[in-house]
PDB file of C-alpha atoms in Angstrom:
ATOM      1  CA  MET H   1       0.000   0.000   0.000  1.00 53.00           C
ATOM      2  CA  ASP H   2       3.044   2.293   0.091  1.00 61.00           C
ATOM      3  CA  TRP H   3       2.529   3.157  -3.573  1.00 70.00           C
ATOM      4  CA  PHE H   4      -1.034   4.314  -2.866  1.00 69.00           C
ATOM      5  CA  THR H   5       0.083   6.378   0.132  1.00 73.00           C
ATOM      6  CA  ASP H   6       2.730   8.072  -1.999  1.00 78.00           C
ATOM      7  CA  PHE H   7       0.279   8.680  -4.832  1.00 82.00           C
ATOM      8  CA  PHE H   8      -2.315  10.106  -2.440  1.00 82.00           C
ATOM      9  CA  ALA H   9       0.260  12.454  -0.869  1.00 84.00           C
ATOM     10  CA  LEU H  10       1.314  13.727  -4.299  1.00 90.00           C
ATOM     11  CA  ALA H  11      -2.302  14.234  -5.370  1.00 88.00           C
ATOM     12  CA  GLN H  12      -3.094  16.043  -2.107  1.00 85.00           C
ATOM     13  CA  GLN H  13      -0.104  18.348  -2.539  1.00 90.00           C
ATOM     14  CA  TRP H  14      -1.052  19.061  -6.166  1.00 90.00           C
ATOM     15  CA  LEU H  15      -4.683  19.839  -5.305  1.00 84.00           C
ATOM     16  CA  PHE H  16      -3.629  22.010  -2.380  1.00 83.00           C
ATOM     17  CA  GLU H  17      -1.143  24.068  -4.368  1.00 87.00           C
ATOM     18  CA  LEU H  18      -3.355  24.400  -7.445  1.00 85.00           C
ATOM     19  CA  VAL H  19      -6.731  25.132  -5.841  1.00 81.00           C
ATOM     20  CA  VAL H  20      -6.913  25.301  -2.052  1.00 79.00           C
ATOM     21  CA  GLN H  21      -3.885  27.474  -1.245  1.00 82.00           C
ATOM     22  CA  PRO H  22      -4.700  30.243  -3.774  1.00 86.00           C
ATOM     23  CA  LEU H  23      -8.317  30.199  -2.590  1.00 78.00           C
ATOM     24  CA  GLY H  24      -7.187  30.460   1.034  1.00 76.00           C
ATOM     25  CA  PHE H  25      -5.051  33.524   0.303  1.00 80.00           C
ATOM     26  CA  ALA H  26      -7.867  35.101  -1.719  1.00 79.00           C
ATOM     27  CA  LEU H  27     -10.221  34.690   1.253  1.00 73.00           C
ATOM     28  CA  GLY H  28      -7.726  36.092   3.733  1.00 77.00           C
ATOM     29  CA  LEU H  29      -7.174  32.746   5.438  1.00 70.00           C
ATOM     30  CA  GLY H  30      -3.439  32.487   4.906  1.00 73.00           C
ATOM     31  CA  ASN H  31      -2.958  31.812   8.617  1.00 75.00           C
ATOM     32  CA  ARG H  32      -5.080  28.638   8.380  1.00 72.00           C
ATOM     33  CA  LEU H  33      -3.235  26.905   5.547  1.00 74.00           C
ATOM     34  CA  GLU H  34      -2.050  24.023   7.727  1.00 76.00           C
ATOM     35  CA  GLU H  35      -5.640  23.116   8.531  1.00 73.00           C
ATOM     36  CA  ALA H  36      -6.556  23.739   4.902  1.00 76.00           C
ATOM     37  CA  TYR H  37      -3.960  21.168   3.832  1.00 81.00           C
ATOM     38  CA  ASP H  38      -5.603  18.573   6.084  1.00 78.00           C
ATOM     39  CA  GLY H  39      -8.962  19.545   4.632  1.00 78.00           C
ATOM     40  CA  THR H  40      -7.566  18.958   1.150  1.00 83.00           C
ATOM     41  CA  GLY H  41      -7.065  15.338   2.161  1.00 84.00           C
ATOM     42  CA  TRP H  42     -10.759  15.024   3.060  1.00 84.00           C
ATOM     43  CA  LEU H  43     -11.696  16.635  -0.260  1.00 86.00           C
ATOM     44  CA  LEU H  44      -9.501  14.213  -2.192  1.00 90.00           C
ATOM     45  CA  VAL H  45     -10.938  11.206  -0.352  1.00 90.00           C
ATOM     46  CA  GLY H  46     -14.435  12.451  -1.164  1.00 91.00           C
ATOM     47  CA  LEU H  47     -13.603  12.825  -4.854  1.00 92.00           C
ATOM     48  CA  ILE H  48     -12.232   9.272  -4.950  1.00 93.00           C
ATOM     49  CA  GLN H  49     -15.363   7.981  -3.213  1.00 94.00           C
ATOM     50  CA  VAL H  50     -17.685   9.679  -5.687  1.00 95.00           C
ATOM     51  CA  LEU H  51     -15.698   8.289  -8.622  1.00 96.00           C
ATOM     52  CA  LEU H  52     -15.880   4.766  -7.186  1.00 96.00           C
ATOM     53  CA  MET H  53     -19.602   5.155  -6.594  1.00 97.00           C
ATOM     54  CA  LEU H  54     -20.199   6.175 -10.188  1.00 97.00           C
ATOM     55  CA  ALA H  55     -17.905   3.532 -11.649  1.00 97.00           C
ATOM     56  CA  LEU H  56     -18.813   0.517  -9.504  1.00 97.00           C
ATOM     57  CA  ILE H  57     -21.957   0.907  -7.426  1.00 97.00           C
ATOM     58  CA  ARG H  58     -23.925   2.677 -10.152  1.00 96.00           C
ATOM     59  CA  SER H  59     -23.082  -0.219 -12.470  1.00 97.00           C
ATOM     60  CA  LEU H  60     -24.599  -2.628  -9.950  1.00 97.00           C
ATOM     61  CA  GLU H  61     -27.761  -0.503  -9.791  1.00 96.00           C
ATOM     62  CA  ARG H  62     -28.099  -0.709 -13.552  1.00 95.00           C
ATOM     63  CA  TRP H  63     -27.400  -4.441 -13.520  1.00 95.00           C
ATOM     64  CA  ARG H  64     -30.080  -5.626 -11.067  1.00 95.00           C
ATOM     65  CA  PRO H  65     -32.239  -2.801  -9.703  1.00 96.00           C
ATOM     66  CA  VAL H  66     -34.781  -3.648  -7.021  1.00 96.00           C
ATOM     67  CA  GLU H  67     -37.231  -1.189  -8.537  1.00 94.00           C
ATOM     68  CA  PRO H  68     -37.293   1.478 -11.265  1.00 91.00           C
ATOM     69  CA  GLN H  69     -36.380   4.928 -10.001  1.00 78.00           C
ATOM     70  CA  GLN H  70     -39.801   6.587  -9.871  1.00 75.00           C
ATOM     71  CA  ASP H  71     -38.806   9.759  -8.028  1.00 86.00           C
ATOM     72  CA  ARG H  72     -35.697  11.175  -9.670  1.00 89.00           C
ATOM     73  CA  ARG H  73     -36.073  14.515  -7.899  1.00 93.00           C
ATOM     74  CA  ALA H  74     -35.774  12.768  -4.528  1.00 94.00           C
ATOM     75  CA  VAL H  75     -32.611  11.034  -5.717  1.00 94.00           C
ATOM     76  CA  ARG H  76     -31.148  14.360  -6.897  1.00 95.00           C
ATOM     77  CA  VAL H  77     -31.726  15.829  -3.426  1.00 97.00           C
ATOM     78  CA  ASP H  78     -29.860  12.849  -1.959  1.00 97.00           C
ATOM     79  CA  MET H  79     -26.995  13.663  -4.315  1.00 96.00           C
ATOM     80  CA  VAL H  80     -26.842  17.140  -2.755  1.00 95.00           C
ATOM     81  CA  TYR H  81     -26.485  15.580   0.705  1.00 96.00           C
ATOM     82  CA  THR H  82     -23.699  13.291  -0.542  1.00 95.00           C
ATOM     83  CA  LEU H  83     -21.731  16.087  -2.207  1.00 92.00           C
ATOM     84  CA  ILE H  84     -22.064  18.342   0.865  1.00 90.00           C
ATOM     85  CA  HIS H  85     -20.514  15.623   3.004  1.00 89.00           C
ATOM     86  CA  ARG H  86     -18.016  14.001   0.653  1.00 88.00           C
ATOM     87  CA  LEU H  87     -16.583  17.185  -0.846  1.00 82.00           C
ATOM     88  CA  GLY H  88     -15.819  18.658   2.543  1.00 74.00           C
ATOM     89  CA  LEU H  89     -18.495  21.341   3.013  1.00 64.00           C
ATOM     90  CA  PHE H  90     -19.917  19.706   6.145  1.00 64.00           C
ATOM     91  CA  ARG H  91     -16.415  19.003   7.432  1.00 68.00           C
ATOM     92  CA  LEU H  92     -15.476  22.655   6.810  1.00 61.00           C
ATOM     93  CA  ALA H  93     -18.460  23.830   8.861  1.00 61.00           C
ATOM     94  CA  MET H  94     -17.510  21.396  11.632  1.00 61.00           C
ATOM     95  CA  PHE H  95     -13.938  22.709  11.595  1.00 58.00           C
ATOM     96  CA  PHE H  96     -14.874  26.355  12.112  1.00 54.00           C
ATOM     97  CA  SER H  97     -17.715  25.735  14.577  1.00 57.00           C
ATOM     98  CA  LEU H  98     -17.091  22.545  16.574  1.00 59.00           C
ATOM     99  CA  ASP H  99     -13.429  21.557  16.309  1.00 63.00           C
ATOM    100  CA  PRO H 100     -12.354  24.200  18.887  1.00 64.00           C
ATOM    101  CA  VAL H 101     -15.049  22.854  21.227  1.00 66.00           C
ATOM    102  CA  LEU H 102     -13.838  19.280  20.698  1.00 64.00           C
ATOM    103  CA  ASP H 103     -10.268  20.369  21.436  1.00 69.00           C
ATOM    104  CA  MET H 104     -11.472  21.998  24.651  1.00 71.00           C
ATOM    105  CA  VAL H 105     -13.439  18.886  25.688  1.00 67.00           C
ATOM    106  CA  SER H 106     -10.414  16.665  25.002  1.00 66.00           C
ATOM    107  CA  GLY H 107      -8.248  18.976  27.085  1.00 69.00           C
ATOM    108  CA  GLU H 108     -10.733  18.935  29.965  1.00 68.00           C
ATOM    109  CA  MET H 109     -10.821  15.129  29.823  1.00 64.00           C
ATOM    110  CA  ARG H 110      -7.038  15.012  30.186  1.00 67.00           C
ATOM    111  CA  LEU H 111      -7.092  17.549  33.031  1.00 70.00           C
ATOM    112  CA  ALA H 112      -9.729  15.456  34.793  1.00 69.00           C
ATOM    113  CA  GLY H 113      -7.390  12.479  34.637  1.00 64.00           C
ATOM    114  CA  LEU H 114      -9.389  10.511  32.097  1.00 64.00           C
ATOM    115  CA  PRO H 115      -6.791   8.429  30.281  1.00 60.00           C
ATOM    116  CA  THR H 116      -6.720   7.813  26.561  1.00 65.00           C
ATOM    117  CA  TRP H 117      -6.532   4.191  25.523  1.00 70.00           C
ATOM    118  CA  GLN H 118      -4.110   3.321  22.732  1.00 78.00           C
ATOM    119  CA  LEU H 119      -5.996   0.462  21.140  1.00 80.00           C
ATOM    120  CA  ASP H 120      -3.165  -0.401  18.769  1.00 78.00           C
ATOM    121  CA  ALA H 121      -0.835  -0.932  21.769  1.00 72.00           C
ATOM    122  CA  LEU H 122      -2.814  -3.887  23.137  1.00 75.00           C
ATOM    123  CA  TRP H 123      -0.383  -6.415  21.657  1.00 72.00           C
ATOM    124  CA  PRO H 124       2.882  -4.790  20.552  1.00 78.00           C
ATOM    125  CA  GLY H 125       4.127  -6.203  17.292  1.00 78.00           C
ATOM    126  CA  ILE H 126       0.640  -7.370  16.301  1.00 76.00           C
ATOM    127  CA  THR H 127      -2.067  -4.768  16.965  1.00 78.00           C
ATOM    128  CA  ASP H 128       0.222  -1.956  15.861  1.00 77.00           C
ATOM    129  CA  LEU H 129       0.485  -3.446  12.371  1.00 86.00           C
ATOM    130  CA  PRO H 130      -1.464  -1.036  10.114  1.00 83.00           C
ATOM    131  CA  TRP H 131      -3.895  -3.637   8.713  1.00 85.00           C
ATOM    132  CA  VAL H 132      -4.536  -5.158  12.159  1.00 90.00           C
ATOM    133  CA  SER H 133      -5.183  -1.798  13.812  1.00 90.00           C
ATOM    134  CA  PHE H 134      -7.412  -0.868  10.868  1.00 91.00           C
ATOM    135  CA  LEU H 135      -9.578  -3.969  11.469  1.00 93.00           C
ATOM    136  CA  LEU H 136      -9.667  -3.269  15.215  1.00 94.00           C
ATOM    137  CA  TYR H 137     -10.833   0.284  14.621  1.00 93.00           C
ATOM    138  CA  LEU H 138     -13.515  -0.953  12.225  1.00 95.00           C
ATOM    139  CA  LEU H 139     -14.828  -3.366  14.872  1.00 95.00           C
ATOM    140  CA  VAL H 140     -14.831  -0.776  17.669  1.00 95.00           C
ATOM    141  CA  PHE H 141     -16.460   1.911  15.549  1.00 95.00           C
ATOM    142  CA  ASP H 142     -19.047  -0.545  14.244  1.00 97.00           C
ATOM    143  CA  PHE H 143     -19.922  -1.708  17.764  1.00 97.00           C
ATOM    144  CA  PHE H 144     -20.598   1.839  18.924  1.00 97.00           C
ATOM    145  CA  ASN H 145     -22.297   2.654  15.624  1.00 97.00           C
ATOM    146  CA  TYR H 146     -24.728  -0.192  16.266  1.00 98.00           C
ATOM    147  CA  TRP H 147     -25.758   1.167  19.663  1.00 97.00           C
ATOM    148  CA  LEU H 148     -25.867   4.757  18.475  1.00 97.00           C
ATOM    149  CA  HIS H 149     -28.094   3.660  15.596  1.00 97.00           C
ATOM    150  CA  ARG H 150     -30.393   1.811  18.003  1.00 97.00           C
ATOM    151  CA  ALA H 151     -30.606   4.961  20.122  1.00 97.00           C
ATOM    152  CA  GLN H 152     -31.711   6.923  17.046  1.00 97.00           C
ATOM    153  CA  HIS H 153     -34.626   4.501  16.758  1.00 97.00           C
ATOM    154  CA  GLN H 154     -35.360   4.322  20.488  1.00 96.00           C
ATOM    155  CA  PHE H 155     -35.820   7.920  21.639  1.00 96.00           C
ATOM    156  CA  GLU H 156     -38.701   9.964  20.247  1.00 95.00           C
ATOM    157  CA  TRP H 157     -36.659  13.161  19.944  1.00 96.00           C
ATOM    158  CA  TRP H 158     -33.814  11.423  18.107  1.00 97.00           C
ATOM    159  CA  TRP H 159     -36.168   9.496  15.840  1.00 97.00           C
ATOM    160  CA  ALA H 160     -37.762  12.857  14.938  1.00 97.00           C
ATOM    161  CA  LEU H 161     -34.432  13.739  13.306  1.00 98.00           C
ATOM    162  CA  HIS H 162     -33.347  10.312  12.073  1.00 98.00           C
ATOM    163  CA  SER H 163     -36.687   9.546  10.422  1.00 97.00           C
ATOM    164  CA  LEU H 164     -35.634  11.893   7.603  1.00 98.00           C
ATOM    165  CA  HIS H 165     -33.064   9.272   6.611  1.00 98.00           C
ATOM    166  CA  HIS H 166     -35.808   6.628   6.482  1.00 97.00           C
ATOM    167  CA  SER H 167     -38.262   8.784   4.561  1.00 97.00           C
ATOM    168  CA  GLN H 168     -36.612   8.075   1.195  1.00 96.00           C
ATOM    169  CA  ARG H 169     -39.055   6.001  -0.871  1.00 94.00           C
ATOM    170  CA  SER H 170     -36.603   5.697  -3.801  1.00 94.00           C
ATOM    171  CA  MET H 171     -33.448   4.205  -2.319  1.00 95.00           C
ATOM    172  CA  SER H 172     -30.171   4.640  -4.174  1.00 96.00           C
ATOM    173  CA  MET H 173     -26.449   4.719  -3.549  1.00 97.00           C
ATOM    174  CA  TRP H 174     -26.838   8.438  -2.741  1.00 97.00           C
ATOM    175  CA  SER H 175     -29.227   7.830   0.188  1.00 97.00           C
ATOM    176  CA  ASP H 176     -26.590   7.206   2.865  1.00 96.00           C
ATOM    177  CA  ASN H 177     -26.007  10.895   3.634  1.00 95.00           C
ATOM    178  CA  ARG H 178     -29.693  11.852   3.610  1.00 97.00           C
ATOM    179  CA  ASN H 179     -29.685  12.948   7.250  1.00 97.00           C
ATOM    180  CA  HIS H 180     -30.704  15.932   9.274  1.00 97.00           C
ATOM    181  CA  LEU H 181     -27.601  18.078   9.775  1.00 94.00           C
ATOM    182  CA  LEU H 182     -28.164  18.205  13.546  1.00 95.00           C
ATOM    183  CA  ASP H 183     -28.287  14.399  13.556  1.00 96.00           C
ATOM    184  CA  ASP H 184     -24.956  14.341  11.698  1.00 93.00           C
ATOM    185  CA  VAL H 185     -23.404  16.765  14.177  1.00 90.00           C
ATOM    186  CA  LEU H 186     -24.390  14.576  17.138  1.00 92.00           C
ATOM    187  CA  ARG H 187     -22.931  11.467  15.516  1.00 93.00           C
ATOM    188  CA  ASP H 188     -19.744  13.147  14.297  1.00 88.00           C
ATOM    189  CA  VAL H 189     -18.984  14.668  17.697  1.00 86.00           C
ATOM    190  CA  PHE H 190     -19.349  11.249  19.327  1.00 90.00           C
ATOM    191  CA  PHE H 191     -17.057   9.481  16.868  1.00 90.00           C
ATOM    192  CA  VAL H 192     -14.399  12.198  16.875  1.00 84.00           C
ATOM    193  CA  LEU H 193     -14.238  11.953  20.677  1.00 84.00           C
ATOM    194  CA  LEU H 194     -14.180   8.146  20.467  1.00 88.00           C
ATOM    195  CA  ALA H 195     -11.310   8.287  17.967  1.00 87.00           C
ATOM    196  CA  ARG H 196      -9.339  10.557  20.273  1.00 82.00           C
ATOM    197  CA  PHE H 197     -10.075   8.353  23.292  1.00 84.00           C
ATOM    198  CA  ILE H 198      -8.767   5.149  21.680  1.00 87.00           C
ATOM    199  CA  GLY H 199      -5.823   6.866  19.976  1.00 84.00           C
ATOM    200  CA  VAL H 200      -6.759   6.585  16.301  1.00 87.00           C
ATOM    201  CA  GLU H 201      -4.162   8.261  14.112  1.00 84.00           C
ATOM    202  CA  PRO H 202      -5.606  10.863  11.687  1.00 80.00           C
ATOM    203  CA  GLY H 203      -4.667   8.787   8.633  1.00 81.00           C
ATOM    204  CA  GLN H 204      -6.327   5.678  10.066  1.00 86.00           C
ATOM    205  CA  PHE H 205      -9.391   7.709  11.023  1.00 86.00           C
ATOM    206  CA  VAL H 206      -9.782   8.924   7.443  1.00 86.00           C
ATOM    207  CA  ALA H 207      -9.301   5.377   6.105  1.00 88.00           C
ATOM    208  CA  VAL H 208     -11.865   3.872   8.495  1.00 91.00           C
ATOM    209  CA  LEU H 209     -14.456   6.524   7.643  1.00 90.00           C
ATOM    210  CA  ALA H 210     -13.813   6.309   3.900  1.00 91.00           C
ATOM    211  CA  PHE H 211     -14.171   2.527   3.842  1.00 94.00           C
ATOM    212  CA  SER H 212     -17.289   2.594   6.039  1.00 95.00           C
ATOM    213  CA  GLN H 213     -18.918   5.293   3.919  1.00 94.00           C
ATOM    214  CA  LEU H 214     -18.338   3.409   0.670  1.00 96.00           C
ATOM    215  CA  MET H 215     -19.816   0.272   2.198  1.00 97.00           C
ATOM    216  CA  GLU H 216     -22.843   2.282   3.311  1.00 97.00           C
ATOM    217  CA  ASN H 217     -23.248   3.637  -0.224  1.00 97.00           C
ATOM    218  CA  LEU H 218     -23.373   0.036  -1.451  1.00 97.00           C
ATOM    219  CA  GLN H 219     -25.839  -0.959   1.275  1.00 97.00           C
ATOM    220  CA  HIS H 220     -28.257   1.797   0.282  1.00 97.00           C
ATOM    221  CA  ALA H 221     -27.946   1.063  -3.434  1.00 97.00           C
ATOM    222  CA  ASN H 222     -30.987   0.162  -5.499  1.00 97.00           C
ATOM    223  CA  VAL H 223     -29.595  -3.294  -6.262  1.00 97.00           C
ATOM    224  CA  ARG H 224     -31.046  -6.762  -5.759  1.00 97.00           C
ATOM    225  CA  LEU H 225     -27.985  -8.202  -4.070  1.00 96.00           C
ATOM    226  CA  TRP H 226     -27.256 -10.409  -1.090  1.00 95.00           C
ATOM    227  CA  PHE H 227     -24.004 -12.113  -0.083  1.00 96.00           C
ATOM    228  CA  GLY H 228     -25.181 -15.724   0.215  1.00 94.00           C
ATOM    229  CA  PRO H 229     -26.052 -17.807   3.307  1.00 92.00           C
ATOM    230  CA  VAL H 230     -22.573 -17.506   4.872  1.00 94.00           C
ATOM    231  CA  LEU H 231     -21.208 -14.064   3.951  1.00 96.00           C
ATOM    232  CA  GLU H 232     -24.631 -12.509   4.574  1.00 96.00           C
ATOM    233  CA  ARG H 233     -23.991 -13.118   8.269  1.00 95.00           C
ATOM    234  CA  ALA H 234     -20.481 -11.703   8.095  1.00 96.00           C
ATOM    235  CA  PHE H 235     -21.038  -8.420   6.228  1.00 97.00           C
ATOM    236  CA  VAL H 236     -24.033  -6.101   5.883  1.00 98.00           C
ATOM    237  CA  SER H 237     -25.420  -6.487   2.367  1.00 97.00           C
ATOM    238  CA  PRO H 238     -27.783  -4.223   0.399  1.00 98.00           C
ATOM    239  CA  ARG H 239     -30.566  -6.737   1.094  1.00 97.00           C
ATOM    240  CA  PHE H 240     -29.859  -6.809   4.840  1.00 97.00           C
ATOM    241  CA  HIS H 241     -29.847  -3.026   5.075  1.00 97.00           C
ATOM    242  CA  ARG H 242     -32.841  -2.520   2.790  1.00 97.00           C
ATOM    243  CA  LEU H 243     -34.889  -4.500   5.301  1.00 96.00           C
ATOM    244  CA  HIS H 244     -33.810  -1.925   7.882  1.00 97.00           C
ATOM    245  CA  HIS H 245     -35.459   0.691   5.645  1.00 97.00           C
ATOM    246  CA  SER H 246     -38.613  -1.377   5.079  1.00 96.00           C
ATOM    247  CA  ILE H 247     -41.837   0.285   6.144  1.00 94.00           C
ATOM    248  CA  GLY H 248     -42.666  -1.004   9.616  1.00 87.00           C
ATOM    249  CA  ILE H 249     -40.011  -3.697   9.974  1.00 87.00           C
ATOM    250  CA  GLY H 250     -37.102  -1.288   9.862  1.00 88.00           C
ATOM    251  CA  HIS H 251     -38.367   1.209  12.424  1.00 92.00           C
ATOM    252  CA  GLU H 252     -40.894  -0.645  14.604  1.00 91.00           C
ATOM    253  CA  SER H 253     -40.255  -3.526  17.006  1.00 87.00           C
ATOM    254  CA  ASP H 254     -43.658  -4.184  18.538  1.00 84.00           C
ATOM    255  CA  GLY H 255     -46.070  -3.224  15.799  1.00 83.00           C
ATOM    256  CA  LYS H 256     -47.618  -0.078  14.446  1.00 85.00           C
ATOM    257  CA  GLY H 257     -46.706   3.129  16.235  1.00 82.00           C
ATOM    258  CA  THR H 258     -43.810   1.677  18.266  1.00 90.00           C
ATOM    259  CA  LEU H 259     -40.129   2.525  18.010  1.00 93.00           C
ATOM    260  CA  GLY H 260     -37.205   0.194  17.375  1.00 94.00           C
ATOM    261  CA  GLY H 261     -36.613  -1.954  14.325  1.00 95.00           C
ATOM    262  CA  HIS H 262     -34.115  -4.456  12.964  1.00 96.00           C
ATOM    263  CA  ASN H 263     -30.718  -4.660  11.245  1.00 97.00           C
ATOM    264  CA  PHE H 264     -28.966  -1.697  12.863  1.00 97.00           C
ATOM    265  CA  ALA H 265     -25.392  -2.820  12.138  1.00 97.00           C
ATOM    266  CA  VAL H 266     -23.388  -0.724   9.694  1.00 95.00           C
ATOM    267  CA  LEU H 267     -20.693  -3.217   8.659  1.00 97.00           C
ATOM    268  CA  PHE H 268     -20.964  -6.460  10.637  1.00 97.00           C
ATOM    269  CA  PRO H 269     -24.340  -8.166  11.332  1.00 98.00           C
ATOM    270  CA  VAL H 270     -22.815  -9.958  14.316  1.00 97.00           C
ATOM    271  CA  TRP H 271     -24.043  -7.138  16.578  1.00 97.00           C
ATOM    272  CA  ASP H 272     -27.644  -7.648  15.427  1.00 98.00           C
ATOM    273  CA  VAL H 273     -27.251 -11.393  15.958  1.00 97.00           C
ATOM    274  CA  LEU H 274     -25.777 -11.000  19.449  1.00 97.00           C
ATOM    275  CA  PHE H 275     -28.366  -8.463  20.608  1.00 97.00           C
ATOM    276  CA  GLY H 276     -31.448  -9.970  18.996  1.00 96.00           C
ATOM    277  CA  THR H 277     -32.246  -7.448  16.251  1.00 96.00           C
ATOM    278  CA  ALA H 278     -31.202  -9.424  13.151  1.00 97.00           C
ATOM    279  CA  ASN H 279     -33.641 -10.237  10.355  1.00 96.00           C
ATOM    280  CA  PHE H 280     -32.186 -12.323   7.514  1.00 96.00           C
ATOM    281  CA  GLU H 281     -35.365 -12.793   5.480  1.00 94.00           C
ATOM    282  CA  LEU H 282     -34.596 -12.766   1.772  1.00 94.00           C
ATOM    283  CA  ARG H 283     -37.039 -10.051   0.699  1.00 94.00           C
ATOM    284  CA  TYR H 284     -37.018  -6.595  -0.848  1.00 95.00           C
ATOM    285  CA  ASP H 285     -39.819  -4.472   0.625  1.00 94.00           C
ATOM    286  CA  PRO H 286     -40.936  -0.916  -0.187  1.00 94.00           C
ATOM    287  CA  THR H 287     -38.981   1.592   1.877  1.00 96.00           C
ATOM    288  CA  GLY H 288     -40.064   4.608   3.901  1.00 95.00           C
ATOM    289  CA  VAL H 289     -41.761   5.538   7.169  1.00 96.00           C
ATOM    290  CA  ARG H 290     -45.227   4.272   7.996  1.00 95.00           C
ATOM    291  CA  ASP H 291     -46.731   7.718   8.621  1.00 94.00           C
ATOM    292  CA  GLN H 292     -45.832   8.724   5.042  1.00 95.00           C
ATOM    293  CA  LEU H 293     -48.478   6.358   3.667  1.00 93.00           C
ATOM    294  CA  PRO H 294     -51.725   8.048   2.580  1.00 93.00           C
ATOM    295  CA  GLU H 295     -53.786   5.707   4.759  1.00 92.00           C
ATOM    296  CA  GLU H 296     -51.569   6.576   7.780  1.00 91.00           C
ATOM    297  CA  GLY H 297     -51.826  10.356   7.445  1.00 91.00           C
ATOM    298  CA  GLY H 298     -49.451  11.074   4.563  1.00 94.00           C
ATOM    299  CA  ARG H 299     -46.888  12.959   6.638  1.00 96.00           C
ATOM    300  CA  ASP H 300     -44.730  15.372   4.642  1.00 96.00           C
ATOM    301  CA  TYR H 301     -40.978  14.997   5.129  1.00 97.00           C
ATOM    302  CA  GLY H 302     -40.151  17.658   2.547  1.00 97.00           C
ATOM    303  CA  ARG H 303     -39.173  17.550  -1.093  1.00 94.00           C
ATOM    304  CA  GLY H 304     -36.119  19.790  -1.064  1.00 96.00           C
ATOM    305  CA  PHE H 305     -33.048  20.030   1.135  1.00 97.00           C
ATOM    306  CA  TRP H 306     -34.090  23.048   3.195  1.00 97.00           C
ATOM    307  CA  ALA H 307     -37.698  21.873   3.559  1.00 98.00           C
ATOM    308  CA  GLN H 308     -36.422  18.551   4.925  1.00 98.00           C
ATOM    309  CA  GLN H 309     -34.162  20.310   7.418  1.00 98.00           C
ATOM    310  CA  TRP H 310     -36.931  22.668   8.597  1.00 98.00           C
ATOM    311  CA  LEU H 311     -39.527  19.909   8.977  1.00 98.00           C
ATOM    312  CA  GLY H 312     -37.008  17.866  10.944  1.00 98.00           C
ATOM    313  CA  LEU H 313     -36.633  20.708  13.443  1.00 97.00           C
ATOM    314  CA  LYS H 314     -40.427  20.947  13.720  1.00 97.00           C
ATOM    315  CA  ARG H 315     -40.672  17.206  14.438  1.00 97.00           C
ATOM    316  CA  LEU H 316     -37.936  17.579  17.049  1.00 97.00           C
ATOM    317  CA  ALA H 317     -39.772  20.454  18.742  1.00 97.00           C
ATOM    318  CA  ALA H 318     -42.990  18.435  18.799  1.00 96.00           C
ATOM    319  CA  ALA H 319     -41.170  15.437  20.298  1.00 95.00           C
ATOM    320  CA  LEU H 320     -39.629  17.571  23.057  1.00 93.00           C
ATOM    321  CA  ARG H 321     -42.808  19.478  23.928  1.00 86.00           C
ATOM    322  CA  PRO H 322     -44.323  16.879  26.322  1.00 66.00           C
ATOM    323  CA  ALA H 323     -40.996  16.562  28.141  1.00 50.00           C
ATOM    324  CA  ARG H 324     -40.958  20.354  28.761  1.00 47.00           C
ATOM    325  CA  ARG H 325     -44.471  20.272  30.232  1.00 45.00           C
ATOM    326  CA  GLN H 326     -43.544  17.464  32.622  1.00 43.00           C
ATOM    327  CA  GLY H 327     -40.452  19.344  33.749  1.00 39.00           C
TER     328      GLY H 327
END
């Protein structure tokens, strides 16, 4: 992998010197060029991801689609979400608004005597090998991702935000980033702090996120694909995850109007198996949220980006209102 690392470094330097550095000086941000160089790495990773999506995952969607794309406008809005996240716009906003806060929190944790845990130092000579530590980080992140995802389906206020992700009736490879921005902030803050706590190096952090995101693009793809009776239980497939988006099954555990669901794992179904939320039925159901159906009230989740964000805040306010009265 040394050749790829070298190639990536050269490409990052070229993109930085050709585009990012002149833009930084033009905007009067010459004193932030070190951070801008790091941001160029995120931008380059995002560009590579989008190219892989178009070259590989889109080909799978054309090969064996689950359903014809009936709502192309909804898919185009999902593309906006993906480009905002993968091309660094969301990361840029996080950098200027939340990174100083995260640095302060990390400093307070150290002052309070909370130790950081170097996960790759568990077994010197073994766990510090790059590919071994990469797999360890994937497992740890996926474990916490599972429980965070379950929490999004368990608490009314969090489901009010997360339900936007489930409201897509025309699933595609672009649907992964269809989230409320506040929901993304909550998740990103948690995982940045987790990465700092277990000692993930910046390069490994980028690699873990990039790999996970590409796998999630595949899982959301409009493709009739499962991994067979053995691998289906080892890795989350598009079929496994589509069931998580199925109306009812994916977001209800005890019938109509309840919260919960099945198939919360992001990469490894073992967590769903261990904690009793796995569903391996070989089926491809319609996707969405039950209250979107005309016979269930036809709730509007918004057609455009800003409408979806605004309606998510209104759902959140409605979910929190009873709690304020009780307090």
